CSV table of C-alpha atoms in Angstrom, one decimal:
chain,number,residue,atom,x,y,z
A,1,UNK,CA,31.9,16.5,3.3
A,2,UNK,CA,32.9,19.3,6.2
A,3,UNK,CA,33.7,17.1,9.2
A,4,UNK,CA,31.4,19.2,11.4
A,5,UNK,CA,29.4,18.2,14.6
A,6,UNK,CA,26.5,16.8,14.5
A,7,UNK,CA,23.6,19.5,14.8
A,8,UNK,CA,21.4,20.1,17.9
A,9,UNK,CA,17.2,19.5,17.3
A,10,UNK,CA,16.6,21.9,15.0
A,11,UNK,CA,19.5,22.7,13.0
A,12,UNK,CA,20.1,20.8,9.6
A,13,UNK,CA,23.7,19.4,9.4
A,14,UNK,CA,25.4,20.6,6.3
A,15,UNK,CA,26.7,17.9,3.9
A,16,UNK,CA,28.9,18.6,1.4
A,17,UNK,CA,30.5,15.8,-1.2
A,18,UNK,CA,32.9,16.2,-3.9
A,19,UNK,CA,34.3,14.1,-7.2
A,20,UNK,CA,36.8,11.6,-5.9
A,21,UNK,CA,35.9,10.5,-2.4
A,22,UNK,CA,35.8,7.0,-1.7
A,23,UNK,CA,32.7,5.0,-1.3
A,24,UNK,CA,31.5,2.0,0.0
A,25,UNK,CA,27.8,1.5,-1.6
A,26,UNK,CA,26.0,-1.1,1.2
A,27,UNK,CA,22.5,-2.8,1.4
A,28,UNK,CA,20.6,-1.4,4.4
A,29,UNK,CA,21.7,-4.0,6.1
A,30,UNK,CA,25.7,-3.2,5.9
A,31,UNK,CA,26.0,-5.8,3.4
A,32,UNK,CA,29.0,-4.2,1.1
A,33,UNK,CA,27.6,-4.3,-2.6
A,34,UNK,CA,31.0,-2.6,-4.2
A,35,UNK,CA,33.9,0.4,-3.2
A,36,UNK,CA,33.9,3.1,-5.6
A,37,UNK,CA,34.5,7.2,-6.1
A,38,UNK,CA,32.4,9.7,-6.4
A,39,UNK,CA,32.4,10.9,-10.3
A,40,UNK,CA,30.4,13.7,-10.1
A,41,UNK,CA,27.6,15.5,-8.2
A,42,UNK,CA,24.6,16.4,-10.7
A,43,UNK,CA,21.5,17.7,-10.3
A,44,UNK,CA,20.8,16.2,-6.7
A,45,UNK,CA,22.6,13.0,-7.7
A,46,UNK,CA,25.8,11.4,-6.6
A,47,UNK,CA,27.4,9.3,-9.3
A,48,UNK,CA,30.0,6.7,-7.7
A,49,UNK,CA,31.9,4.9,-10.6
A,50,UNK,CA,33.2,1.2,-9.1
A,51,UNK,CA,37.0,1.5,-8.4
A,52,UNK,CA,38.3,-1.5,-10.3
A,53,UNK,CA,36.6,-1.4,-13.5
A,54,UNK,CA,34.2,-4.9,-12.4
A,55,UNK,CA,30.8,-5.0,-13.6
A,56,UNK,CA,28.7,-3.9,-11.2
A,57,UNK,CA,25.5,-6.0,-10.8
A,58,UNK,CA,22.2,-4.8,-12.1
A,59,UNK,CA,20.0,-3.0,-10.0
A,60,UNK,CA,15.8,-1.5,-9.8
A,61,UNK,CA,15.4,1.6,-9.8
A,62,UNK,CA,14.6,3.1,-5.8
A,63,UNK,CA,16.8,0.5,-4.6
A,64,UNK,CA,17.5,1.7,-1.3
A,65,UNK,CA,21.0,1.6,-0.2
A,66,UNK,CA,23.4,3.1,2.2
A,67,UNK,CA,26.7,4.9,1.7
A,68,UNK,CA,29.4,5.5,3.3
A,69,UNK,CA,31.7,8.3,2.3
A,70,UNK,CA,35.2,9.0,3.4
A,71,UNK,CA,38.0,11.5,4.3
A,72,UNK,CA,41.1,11.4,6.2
A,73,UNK,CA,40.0,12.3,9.4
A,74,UNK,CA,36.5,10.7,9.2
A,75,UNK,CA,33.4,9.4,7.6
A,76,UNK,CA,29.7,9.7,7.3
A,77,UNK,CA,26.7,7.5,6.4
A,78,UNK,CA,24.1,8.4,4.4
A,79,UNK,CA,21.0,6.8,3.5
A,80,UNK,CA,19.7,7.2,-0.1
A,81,UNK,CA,18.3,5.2,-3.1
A,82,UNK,CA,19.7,4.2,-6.9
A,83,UNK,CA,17.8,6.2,-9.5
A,84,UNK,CA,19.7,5.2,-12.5
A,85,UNK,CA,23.0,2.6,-13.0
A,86,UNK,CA,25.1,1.5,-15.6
A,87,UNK,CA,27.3,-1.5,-15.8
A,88,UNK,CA,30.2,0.6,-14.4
A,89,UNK,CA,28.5,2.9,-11.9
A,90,UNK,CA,25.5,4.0,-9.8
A,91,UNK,CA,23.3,7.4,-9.5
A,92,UNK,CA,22.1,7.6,-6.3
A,93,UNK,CA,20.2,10.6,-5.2
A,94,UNK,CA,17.6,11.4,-1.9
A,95,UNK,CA,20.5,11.2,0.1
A,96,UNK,CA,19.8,11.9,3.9
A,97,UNK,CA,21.9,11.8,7.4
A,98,UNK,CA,21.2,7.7,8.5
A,99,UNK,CA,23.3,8.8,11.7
A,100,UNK,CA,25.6,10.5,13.4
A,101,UNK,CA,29.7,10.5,11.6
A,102,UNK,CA,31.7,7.2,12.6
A,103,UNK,CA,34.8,8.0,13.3
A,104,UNK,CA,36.8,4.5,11.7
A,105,UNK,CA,38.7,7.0,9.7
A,106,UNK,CA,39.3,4.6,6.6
A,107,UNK,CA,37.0,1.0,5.8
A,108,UNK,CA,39.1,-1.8,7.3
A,109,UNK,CA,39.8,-5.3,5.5
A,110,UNK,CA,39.5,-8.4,7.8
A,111,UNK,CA,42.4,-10.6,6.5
A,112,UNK,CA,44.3,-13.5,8.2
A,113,UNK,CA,47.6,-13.2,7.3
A,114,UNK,CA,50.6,-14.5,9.4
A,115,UNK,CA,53.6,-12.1,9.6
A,116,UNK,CA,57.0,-10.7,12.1
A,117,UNK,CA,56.6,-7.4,14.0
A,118,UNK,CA,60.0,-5.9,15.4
A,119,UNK,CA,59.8,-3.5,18.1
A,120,UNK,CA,61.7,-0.8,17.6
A,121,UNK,CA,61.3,1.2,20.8
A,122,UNK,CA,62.7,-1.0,23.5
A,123,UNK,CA,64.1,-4.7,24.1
A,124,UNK,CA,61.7,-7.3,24.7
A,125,UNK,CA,60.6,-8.8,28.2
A,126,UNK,CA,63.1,-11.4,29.7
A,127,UNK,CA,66.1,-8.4,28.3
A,128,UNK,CA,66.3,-9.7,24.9
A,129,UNK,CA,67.9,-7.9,22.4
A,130,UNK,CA,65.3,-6.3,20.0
A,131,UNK,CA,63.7,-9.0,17.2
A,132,UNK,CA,61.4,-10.2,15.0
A,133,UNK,CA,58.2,-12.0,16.9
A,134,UNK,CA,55.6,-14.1,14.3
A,135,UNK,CA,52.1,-12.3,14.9
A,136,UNK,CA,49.1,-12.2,12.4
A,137,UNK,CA,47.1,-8.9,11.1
A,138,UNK,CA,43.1,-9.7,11.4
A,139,UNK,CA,42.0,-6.4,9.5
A,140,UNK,CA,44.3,-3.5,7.8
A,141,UNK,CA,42.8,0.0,6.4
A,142,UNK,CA,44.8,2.6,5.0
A,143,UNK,CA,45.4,4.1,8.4
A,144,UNK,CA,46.3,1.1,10.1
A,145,UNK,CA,46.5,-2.2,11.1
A,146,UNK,CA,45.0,-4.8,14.0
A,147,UNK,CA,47.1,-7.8,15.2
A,148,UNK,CA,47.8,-11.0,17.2
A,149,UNK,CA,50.7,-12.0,19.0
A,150,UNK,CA,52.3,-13.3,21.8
A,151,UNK,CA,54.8,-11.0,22.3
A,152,UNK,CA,53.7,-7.8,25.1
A,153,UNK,CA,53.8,-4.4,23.9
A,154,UNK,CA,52.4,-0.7,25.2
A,155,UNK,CA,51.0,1.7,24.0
A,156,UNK,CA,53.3,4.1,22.0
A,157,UNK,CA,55.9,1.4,20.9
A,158,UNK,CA,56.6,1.6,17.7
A,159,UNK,CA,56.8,-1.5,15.3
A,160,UNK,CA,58.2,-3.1,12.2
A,161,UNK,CA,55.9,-5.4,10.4
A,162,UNK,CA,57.5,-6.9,7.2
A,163,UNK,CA,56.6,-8.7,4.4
A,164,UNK,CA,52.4,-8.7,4.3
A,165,UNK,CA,51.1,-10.8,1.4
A,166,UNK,CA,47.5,-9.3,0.6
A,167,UNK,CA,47.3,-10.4,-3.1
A,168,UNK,CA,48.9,-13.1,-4.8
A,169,UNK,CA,51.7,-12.2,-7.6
A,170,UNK,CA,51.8,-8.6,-6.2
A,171,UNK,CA,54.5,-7.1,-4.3
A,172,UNK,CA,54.3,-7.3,-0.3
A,173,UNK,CA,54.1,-4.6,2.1
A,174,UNK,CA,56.5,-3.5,4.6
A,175,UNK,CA,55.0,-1.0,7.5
A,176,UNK,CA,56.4,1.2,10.4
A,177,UNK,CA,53.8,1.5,12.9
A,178,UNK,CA,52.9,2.9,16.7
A,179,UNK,CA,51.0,0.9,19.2
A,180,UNK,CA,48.0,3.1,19.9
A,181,UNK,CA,45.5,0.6,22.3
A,182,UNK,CA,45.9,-3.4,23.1
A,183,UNK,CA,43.3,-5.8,24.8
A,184,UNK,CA,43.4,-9.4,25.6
A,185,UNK,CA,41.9,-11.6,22.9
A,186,UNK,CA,42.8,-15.3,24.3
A,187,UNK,CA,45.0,-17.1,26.7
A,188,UNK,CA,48.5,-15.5,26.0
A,189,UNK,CA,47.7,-14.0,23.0
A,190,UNK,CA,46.7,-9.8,22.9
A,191,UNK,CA,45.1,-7.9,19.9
A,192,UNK,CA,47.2,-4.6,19.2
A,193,UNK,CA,45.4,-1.4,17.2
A,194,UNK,CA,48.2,-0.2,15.4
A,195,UNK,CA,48.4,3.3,13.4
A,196,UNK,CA,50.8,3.4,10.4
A,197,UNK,CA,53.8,6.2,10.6
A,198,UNK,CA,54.9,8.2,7.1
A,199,UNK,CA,53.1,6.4,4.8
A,200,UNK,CA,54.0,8.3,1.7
A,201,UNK,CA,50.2,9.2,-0.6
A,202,UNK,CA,52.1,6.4,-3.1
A,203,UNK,CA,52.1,3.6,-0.2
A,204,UNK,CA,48.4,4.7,0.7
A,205,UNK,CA,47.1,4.6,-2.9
A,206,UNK,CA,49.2,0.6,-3.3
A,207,UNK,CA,47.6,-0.4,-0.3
A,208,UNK,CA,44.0,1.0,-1.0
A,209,UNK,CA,44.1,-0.8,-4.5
A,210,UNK,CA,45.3,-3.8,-2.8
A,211,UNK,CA,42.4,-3.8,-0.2
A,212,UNK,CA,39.7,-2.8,-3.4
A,213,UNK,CA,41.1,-6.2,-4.9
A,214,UNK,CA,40.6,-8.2,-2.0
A,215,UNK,CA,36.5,-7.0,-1.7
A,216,UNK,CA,36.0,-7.0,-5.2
A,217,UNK,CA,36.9,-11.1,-5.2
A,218,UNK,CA,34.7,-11.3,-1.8
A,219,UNK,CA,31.7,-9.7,-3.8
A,220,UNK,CA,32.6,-12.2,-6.7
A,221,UNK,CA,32.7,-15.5,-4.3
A,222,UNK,CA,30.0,-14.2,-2.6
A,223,UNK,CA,28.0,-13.9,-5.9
A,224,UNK,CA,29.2,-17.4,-7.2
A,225,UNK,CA,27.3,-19.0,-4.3
């Protein structure tokens, strides 16, 4: 898909797909069903295998769904309905605009895991020496991450967060990151947006697998009920 603008009344935006973008297959109702890449384009149909090799759950045939497709630097939604599946992956085909291109840049996790951010940039308040703070990340994508903490940054300090646990008996993660927006959340506590710096297209793919494991056992406890 061209990242293009959105077209005035009478024009017909121009969307173009191609065999490996990401996924997300939704209900209408932004319930995530399962993440997945595009196999192939055939015939008017998109074929999106599922990423991890789960079974994906049977399905009728017009099913409507939505999609959501993603590149580096942005994503659009599309509207369209299943006209044939397998155990492994989905044709879906009728595929139309559902609106205008959201600009998340990669799906984000939400996650509650407690970790230390170092600042990097400057000493903290009070003229401490530079140090570890505990905070805790509520969502991570493969752009970047959102957390919690006490501790006062700005915007454009840059931070080390160590050690993220995001599935069990796998390796943690270690990122350098830049403050890019903050906001009050609760009484001495602020939410910090942070985007990750030179993350290497082998850190990306980890962490993307990572973040495919921990929906795939959502879908499955969410199933189980």
């Amino acid at each position: 898909m061209s990242d293009t603008p959105d077209p005035k009344p009478g024009e017909t935006k121009t969307i173009e797909l191609w065999p490996g973008m990401v996924a997300e297959v939704m209900t209408p109702e932004n319930r995530l069903i399962y993440v997945g890449r595009v196999e192939k384009i055939h015939n008017g149909g998109v074929y999106i295998r599922e990423s991890t090799d789960d079974t994906l759950p049977m399905v009728l045939v017009n099913k409507p769904v939505k999609v959501r497709f993603y590149q580096e630097d942005g994503n659009i939604v599309l509207h369209g309905k299943v006209c044939g599946s397998t155990t492994k992956m989905w044709k879906i085909d009728r595929l139309e605009t559902a609106f205008a291109k959201e600009k998340r840049g990669f799906f984000r996790q939400s996650i509650s895991v407690d970790i230390e951010a170092k600042c990097s940039k400057r000493p903290q308040r009070g003229g401490r020496p530079s140090t570890y703070f505990p905070c805790q990340v509520l969502d991570i994508s493969a752009g970047g991450l959102l957390i919690s903490c006490g501790e006062v940054f700005t915007d454009g300090d840059r931070l080390v967060v160590t050690e993220i646990p995001l599935v069990a008996n796998a390796p943690t993660f270690t990122f350098n990151c830049q403050v890019r927006r903050g906001s009050v959340w609760k009484k001495d506590v602020t939410r910090y947006g942070c985007q990750f710096e030179s993350l290497s297209d082998k850190e990306q793919d980890q962490l993307l697998q990572a973040i495919f494991t921990i929906q795939r056992e959502e879908i499955r406890r969410r199933r189980a009920r």
